[in-house]
Amino acid sequence: MSNIQPVFIALQANNDTLPIIEAICSDNPQAQVNEYPAMVKINCPGRMVIRRSSVEERMGRDFDLRELQINLISLAGEVDESEDEFVLFWKA
Amino acid sequence: MAADGDLKPIKKLSLKENYALLTRGLGWEPTYEKKEEIFRTIDFEGIKIHDWEKWEDPFRLTMDAYWKYQGEKERKLYAIIDAFQQNNGQFNVTDARYVQALKLFLNGIVGLEYASHRGFNILGREFPGVGPRIAAQMQAIDELRHATTQIHAISHYNRFFEGMADFPHQFDRVWYLSIPKSFFEDAVSSGPFEFIVAISFAFEYVLTNLAFMPWMSGAAFNGDMSTVSFGFSAQSDEARHMTLGIEVIKFLLEQDPDNVPLVQKWIDKWFWRGYRLLALLATMMDYMLPKRVMSWSEAWTIYYEENGGALFADLARYGIRPPKYADVTIKEKQRVSHEMWSIFYSVRNAVGFPVWLPSAEEMDWFSEKYPDTFDRYYRPRFEHWRELEEKGTPFTNMTLPQLCQVCQWPCIYTEPDDPTEFVHRETEYQGETFHFCSDGCKDIFCNEPEKYVHAWLPVHQIYQGNCFPEGADPTAPDFNPLVAALQYMGIKPGVDGGLMSQHVDASRWEQWTSRPANLHEGAITQAVRKTT
Ligand SMILES: [Fe+2]
Ligand SMILES: [Fe+2]
C-alpha cells in the first residue's frame, strides 16, 4: 500500500541552503516548495531523500549531511540517516 | 619503519558504527549495586521495557559532531546578535507593539527552556538505556543553550523597554505565568516515561512547530533579526528533539502491548495540556505581530490537522488514535485568540505589558481570516470597547478571574458548539468543588485528583493573602490589595500594564524613532508629528 501522507523539512532561507533546496527538488520530483519570511518549507508525499552527492554537486565542495543541523528548522516523518542519504518517510 | 609496512590503515568507521560505539560501547552492567537501587523511578509508572538495546537514535549524532555543529550555530547566532545590537536593531521592528510580545516570550517561555533543561538532566540520570541517556543529556545541554541565548538576545531590548528586567521573579509569581510554569512542573514531577512522552512527543513533536515556525517567521517579517535568529537556532536543535520524541513513542509501543493504553493516556493528557498552553501563542500571533504571516487558524490547519494527521495515521498501526478532544481544538481555532485578547484587554491593569484594540485594518484582516466568527462575535465587542475608549470610559474588569484547576487559565473559553456560552465544568473531590475550563482539563483532574488538588492557583493565593510583598500591612488604612499583589509579582502598577497609547514604551518609541508607536493609529506625541 503506497503512502501519500506528507513529510516535510523546513530550512532557513539563506545562501547555505540554496543548493540543498535545489538538490531536494531535483531528487524528489513531487517535492513542493513553500517560501515564508526567512524560512523554506518543503513538503513531499510519503518520502523525501536528501542525497549527499546531489548537494555536493551543487555546492562544489564536500558536504557532511550532518551539516544540515546548522540550518534545519523542523521536519516531519521518521528519519533514516547514513553518510550518503538523509531520508524522511512514513511507514504506515 | 619497515615493521609497520604490513599494517593496513584503520578503516574509517561508518556513522552507524561510530554511534553504536558511543551508545553501546560506553555502557556497563553494575556488579556491586543492584540495578533497581540505581534506577529507582523506572518501574512505578507501569511501562514495560524488555530490551533497551532496541533503542535507535535516528540522528546518530556523536559527541565530536555535536560540539562541532553546536559551536558553529553559536558563532552564527552571535554574529547576528552583535550586528543587531550595533545597528540599533530594536528600533527597526515594525512598531512598539511588537516589543510587547517579546515580554511575554522572555517572562513566560524562557523559564520553560530552563525547566526543560532540568527535566532532561533528570532523564539522563534515570534511564537505564545508554542511547536514550545520551540523547537526554544532549538535549539538556541544548535547552540550557536555548535559555541563555534567549536571555542574552532579549537583554538588549531590556535596555530600552519596560517590563523585562525581572523575568525570573515574574515567572515564579505572575498570575498568568503560572500557566506555563505549572505546565512544565506538572511534567517534571511525573515519572520519566510520562515526562518524555509529554515533552518530547506531545509537546515538541506535535505542538512546537506551531510555536517556532509561524511565530519566528513572523518575527523576521516584523524586522526582528535578533529573535528570529535565536528562534531558528533553538529550533535547529528542536528538530533533533522532535525526532527523539517519535523514536520514544515507537520504542515504547514496540516493547510491550501493555504500554499502548498508558502511552495513549499520556498523549491525550499532554496534547490537551500543551494545546491550552499554546493559547498564549495564538494571541501573540494574531494580535501582537503588527505585520502577520498567517493566522492562528491557518497555522493550526497546517501544523496540527495536516502534519499531525500524517503522524497519527502512521501511529495507527500500533493501535494509537489521535488525541482525545482534538476535535475541540479544531472547533476552537476560529475563536481562541479573540477570546484570549479580550481577557488581556479587560484585565490590562494587572498584566506586565500594555494592550490595545485591533485597528480597523486589523479587524478587516480578521474578518477575512475568520469568516465564520469574527464579524459575528468579536468585531461588535471591539467596536463597542473602542467607543468607550473614545468617550474616556474604557471597559475594565477589576475582578480576579475563576481559574481552571488544571491548566490555570481563567475559565474564559466557550462551549465547543456555542461561542456565546462560557464552558464551566466542575467536580467534587473530598468534599471540595474544583473548577475547569474544559472537558479536557476536567478529565485530567479526574484521572489524578490527588496530584491536582495541590495546584498553586494564583487567584486563590491572592485572596488568601499569600501574594503580598514582604512587610506589607494589610490592616493599614491605605492598603490596596491589588497594587500589593502586583508588586509581589514584579509588575510595576501604573507602568507595566494599561493601554498602549498611554504607555511609556509608546512615547519613548516615538521620541527615539520618530515613527508611530502603533503603525495603524497615528502618532500620540509631537515627536512624530514634527517629522511627518
Ligand atoms: Fe528548547
Ligand atoms: Fe483548563
PDB file of C-alpha atoms in Angstrom, chain B residues 253-399:
ATOM      1  CA  LEU B 253       4.861   0.847  21.734  1.00  0.00           C
ATOM      2  CA  GLU B 254       7.087  -1.858  20.268  1.00  0.00           C
ATOM      3  CA  GLN B 255       8.439  -3.014  23.636  1.00  0.00           C
ATOM      4  CA  ASP B 256       5.155  -4.315  25.067  1.00  0.00           C
ATOM      5  CA  PRO B 257       1.477  -4.164  24.099  1.00  0.00           C
ATOM      6  CA  ASP B 258       0.659  -3.246  27.725  1.00  0.00           C
ATOM      7  CA  ASN B 259       2.386   0.094  27.113  1.00  0.00           C
ATOM      8  CA  VAL B 260      -0.155   1.135  24.484  1.00  0.00           C
ATOM      9  CA  PRO B 261      -3.000   2.285  26.784  1.00  0.00           C
ATOM     10  CA  LEU B 262      -0.562   4.117  29.088  1.00  0.00           C
ATOM     11  CA  VAL B 263       1.017   5.958  26.189  1.00  0.00           C
ATOM     12  CA  GLN B 264      -2.408   6.790  24.758  1.00  0.00           C
ATOM     13  CA  LYS B 265      -3.498   8.234  28.114  1.00  0.00           C
ATOM     14  CA  TRP B 266      -0.389  10.440  28.240  1.00  0.00           C
ATOM     15  CA  ILE B 267      -0.833  11.562  24.636  1.00  0.00           C
ATOM     16  CA  ASP B 268      -4.423  12.580  25.411  1.00  0.00           C
ATOM     17  CA  LYS B 269      -3.395  14.412  28.568  1.00  0.00           C
ATOM     18  CA  TRP B 270      -0.336  16.226  27.258  1.00  0.00           C
ATOM     19  CA  PHE B 271      -1.797  17.121  23.915  1.00  0.00           C
ATOM     20  CA  TRP B 272      -4.566  18.931  25.781  1.00  0.00           C
ATOM     21  CA  ARG B 273      -2.207  20.499  28.315  1.00  0.00           C
ATOM     22  CA  GLY B 274       0.109  21.671  25.508  1.00  0.00           C
ATOM     23  CA  TYR B 275      -2.749  22.944  23.406  1.00  0.00           C
ATOM     24  CA  ARG B 276      -4.042  25.079  26.274  1.00  0.00           C
ATOM     25  CA  LEU B 277      -0.530  26.436  26.843  1.00  0.00           C
ATOM     26  CA  LEU B 278      -0.312  27.425  23.184  1.00  0.00           C
ATOM     27  CA  ALA B 279      -3.361  29.683  23.530  1.00  0.00           C
ATOM     28  CA  LEU B 280      -0.805  32.264  24.644  1.00  0.00           C
ATOM     29  CA  LEU B 281       0.883  31.897  21.303  1.00  0.00           C
ATOM     30  CA  ALA B 282      -2.361  32.100  19.348  1.00  0.00           C
ATOM     31  CA  THR B 283      -2.814  35.528  20.902  1.00  0.00           C
ATOM     32  CA  MET B 284       0.767  36.585  20.201  1.00  0.00           C
ATOM     33  CA  MET B 285       0.427  35.575  16.544  1.00  0.00           C
ATOM     34  CA  ASP B 286      -2.954  37.128  15.815  1.00  0.00           C
ATOM     35  CA  TYR B 287      -2.805  40.248  17.976  1.00  0.00           C
ATOM     36  CA  MET B 288       0.787  41.128  18.817  1.00  0.00           C
ATOM     37  CA  LEU B 289       2.518  40.887  15.434  1.00  0.00           C
ATOM     38  CA  PRO B 290       1.862  44.232  13.710  1.00  0.00           C
ATOM     39  CA  LYS B 291       2.568  42.508  10.376  1.00  0.00           C
ATOM     40  CA  ARG B 292       1.208  38.993  10.102  1.00  0.00           C
ATOM     41  CA  VAL B 293       2.368  35.962   8.171  1.00  0.00           C
ATOM     42  CA  MET B 294      -0.579  33.648   8.835  1.00  0.00           C
ATOM     43  CA  SER B 295      -3.449  33.412  11.275  1.00  0.00           C
ATOM     44  CA  TRP B 296      -3.587  31.034  14.207  1.00  0.00           C
ATOM     45  CA  SER B 297      -6.391  29.192  12.466  1.00  0.00           C
ATOM     46  CA  GLU B 298      -4.271  28.672   9.332  1.00  0.00           C
ATOM     47  CA  ALA B 299      -1.295  27.573  11.421  1.00  0.00           C
ATOM     48  CA  TRP B 300      -3.438  25.043  13.291  1.00  0.00           C
ATOM     49  CA  THR B 301      -4.733  23.679   9.987  1.00  0.00           C
ATOM     50  CA  ILE B 302      -1.239  23.189   8.559  1.00  0.00           C
ATOM     51  CA  TYR B 303       0.694  22.100  11.616  1.00  0.00           C
ATOM     52  CA  TYR B 304      -1.859  20.174  13.577  1.00  0.00           C
ATOM     53  CA  GLU B 305      -4.532  18.984  11.186  1.00  0.00           C
ATOM     54  CA  GLU B 306      -2.293  18.179   8.190  1.00  0.00           C
ATOM     55  CA  ASN B 307       1.039  17.269   9.785  1.00  0.00           C
ATOM     56  CA  GLY B 308      -0.462  15.842  12.954  1.00  0.00           C
ATOM     57  CA  GLY B 309      -2.876  13.908  10.739  1.00  0.00           C
ATOM     58  CA  ALA B 310       0.053  12.263   8.926  1.00  0.00           C
ATOM     59  CA  LEU B 311       1.717  11.408  12.222  1.00  0.00           C
ATOM     60  CA  PHE B 312      -1.334   9.772  13.767  1.00  0.00           C
ATOM     61  CA  ALA B 313      -2.106   7.902  10.540  1.00  0.00           C
ATOM     62  CA  ASP B 314       1.401   6.431  10.876  1.00  0.00           C
ATOM     63  CA  LEU B 315       0.918   5.519  14.537  1.00  0.00           C
ATOM     64  CA  ALA B 316      -2.430   3.815  13.885  1.00  0.00           C
ATOM     65  CA  ARG B 317      -0.571   0.552  13.190  1.00  0.00           C
ATOM     66  CA  TYR B 318       0.298   0.396  16.896  1.00  0.00           C
ATOM     67  CA  GLY B 319      -3.325   0.948  17.961  1.00  0.00           C
ATOM     68  CA  ILE B 320      -2.740   4.634  18.793  1.00  0.00           C
ATOM     69  CA  ARG B 321      -5.549   7.037  17.848  1.00  0.00           C
ATOM     70  CA  PRO B 322      -5.420  10.849  17.540  1.00  0.00           C
ATOM     71  CA  PRO B 323      -5.581  12.666  20.894  1.00  0.00           C
ATOM     72  CA  LYS B 324      -8.899  12.931  22.660  1.00  0.00           C
ATOM     73  CA  TYR B 325     -10.566  16.347  22.190  1.00  0.00           C
ATOM     74  CA  ALA B 326      -8.537  17.105  19.048  1.00  0.00           C
ATOM     75  CA  ASP B 327     -11.961  17.844  17.521  1.00  0.00           C
ATOM     76  CA  VAL B 328     -12.494  20.571  20.149  1.00  0.00           C
ATOM     77  CA  THR B 329      -9.212  22.261  19.185  1.00  0.00           C
ATOM     78  CA  ILE B 330     -10.442  22.427  15.592  1.00  0.00           C
ATOM     79  CA  LYS B 331     -13.749  23.943  16.692  1.00  0.00           C
ATOM     80  CA  GLU B 332     -11.887  26.473  18.850  1.00  0.00           C
ATOM     81  CA  LYS B 333      -9.354  27.545  16.214  1.00  0.00           C
ATOM     82  CA  GLN B 334     -11.680  30.287  14.945  1.00  0.00           C
ATOM     83  CA  ARG B 335     -12.170  31.708  18.433  1.00  0.00           C
ATOM     84  CA  VAL B 336      -9.325  31.145  20.814  1.00  0.00           C
ATOM     85  CA  SER B 337      -7.071  34.131  20.055  1.00  0.00           C
ATOM     86  CA  HIS B 338     -10.033  36.549  20.134  1.00  0.00           C
ATOM     87  CA  GLU B 339     -11.278  35.208  23.457  1.00  0.00           C
ATOM     88  CA  MET B 340      -7.790  35.475  24.949  1.00  0.00           C
ATOM     89  CA  TRP B 341      -7.132  39.012  23.738  1.00  0.00           C
ATOM     90  CA  SER B 342     -10.477  40.125  25.170  1.00  0.00           C
ATOM     91  CA  ILE B 343      -9.359  38.866  28.561  1.00  0.00           C
ATOM     92  CA  PHE B 344      -5.949  40.537  28.375  1.00  0.00           C
ATOM     93  CA  TYR B 345      -7.629  43.791  27.347  1.00  0.00           C
ATOM     94  CA  SER B 346     -10.153  43.720  30.151  1.00  0.00           C
ATOM     95  CA  VAL B 347      -7.580  42.929  32.884  1.00  0.00           C
ATOM     96  CA  ARG B 348      -4.840  45.099  31.308  1.00  0.00           C
ATOM     97  CA  ASN B 349      -4.092  46.877  34.587  1.00  0.00           C
ATOM     98  CA  ALA B 350      -2.940  43.605  36.103  1.00  0.00           C
ATOM     99  CA  VAL B 351      -0.652  42.382  33.308  1.00  0.00           C
ATOM    100  CA  GLY B 352       3.015  43.044  32.628  1.00  0.00           C
ATOM    101  CA  PHE B 353       2.589  44.650  29.180  1.00  0.00           C
ATOM    102  CA  PRO B 354       0.241  47.267  27.674  1.00  0.00           C
ATOM    103  CA  VAL B 355      -2.573  46.193  25.346  1.00  0.00           C
ATOM    104  CA  TRP B 356      -4.609  47.818  22.567  1.00  0.00           C
ATOM    105  CA  LEU B 357      -7.709  47.292  20.497  1.00  0.00           C
ATOM    106  CA  PRO B 358      -7.199  45.967  16.970  1.00  0.00           C
ATOM    107  CA  SER B 359      -7.184  48.746  14.342  1.00  0.00           C
ATOM    108  CA  ALA B 360      -9.720  48.989  11.513  1.00  0.00           C
ATOM    109  CA  GLU B 361      -7.169  47.359   9.150  1.00  0.00           C
ATOM    110  CA  GLU B 362      -6.529  44.560  11.600  1.00  0.00           C
ATOM    111  CA  MET B 363     -10.218  43.921  12.093  1.00  0.00           C
ATOM    112  CA  ASP B 364     -10.638  43.641   8.311  1.00  0.00           C
ATOM    113  CA  TRP B 365      -7.822  41.106   8.248  1.00  0.00           C
ATOM    114  CA  PHE B 366      -9.587  39.137  10.998  1.00  0.00           C
ATOM    115  CA  SER B 367     -12.869  39.259   9.057  1.00  0.00           C
ATOM    116  CA  GLU B 368     -11.079  37.714   6.107  1.00  0.00           C
ATOM    117  CA  LYS B 369      -9.155  35.096   8.127  1.00  0.00           C
ATOM    118  CA  TYR B 370     -12.019  34.262  10.490  1.00  0.00           C
ATOM    119  CA  PRO B 371     -15.065  34.480   8.246  1.00  0.00           C
ATOM    120  CA  ASP B 372     -17.303  32.324  10.451  1.00  0.00           C
ATOM    121  CA  THR B 373     -16.672  34.063  13.732  1.00  0.00           C
ATOM    122  CA  PHE B 374     -15.039  37.478  13.720  1.00  0.00           C
ATOM    123  CA  ASP B 375     -17.776  39.737  12.404  1.00  0.00           C
ATOM    124  CA  ARG B 376     -20.427  37.839  14.318  1.00  0.00           C
ATOM    125  CA  TYR B 377     -18.879  37.627  17.766  1.00  0.00           C
ATOM    126  CA  TYR B 378     -15.781  39.796  18.187  1.00  0.00           C
ATOM    127  CA  ARG B 379     -15.974  42.830  15.898  1.00  0.00           C
ATOM    128  CA  PRO B 380     -19.053  44.225  17.708  1.00  0.00           C
ATOM    129  CA  ARG B 381     -17.309  43.772  21.048  1.00  0.00           C
ATOM    130  CA  PHE B 382     -14.115  45.554  19.941  1.00  0.00           C
ATOM    131  CA  GLU B 383     -16.098  48.361  18.283  1.00  0.00           C
ATOM    132  CA  HIS B 384     -18.077  48.861  21.472  1.00  0.00           C
ATOM    133  CA  TRP B 385     -14.884  48.964  23.513  1.00  0.00           C
ATOM    134  CA  ARG B 386     -13.394  51.483  21.088  1.00  0.00           C
ATOM    135  CA  GLU B 387     -16.404  53.737  21.576  1.00  0.00           C
ATOM    136  CA  LEU B 388     -15.946  53.501  25.325  1.00  0.00           C
ATOM    137  CA  GLU B 389     -12.248  54.363  24.962  1.00  0.00           C
ATOM    138  CA  GLU B 390     -13.126  57.387  22.851  1.00  0.00           C
ATOM    139  CA  LYS B 391     -15.635  58.525  25.478  1.00  0.00           C
ATOM    140  CA  GLY B 392     -12.873  58.315  28.080  1.00  0.00           C
ATOM    141  CA  THR B 393     -14.516  55.433  29.947  1.00  0.00           C
ATOM    142  CA  PRO B 394     -12.656  52.357  28.684  1.00  0.00           C
ATOM    143  CA  PHE B 395     -14.007  48.984  29.762  1.00  0.00           C
ATOM    144  CA  THR B 396     -12.009  47.321  32.519  1.00  0.00           C
ATOM    145  CA  ASN B 397     -12.589  44.328  34.696  1.00  0.00           C
ATOM    146  CA  MET B 398     -11.210  44.623  38.224  1.00  0.00           C
ATOM    147  CA  THR B 399     -12.437  41.231  39.439  1.00  0.00           C
TER     148      THR B 399
END
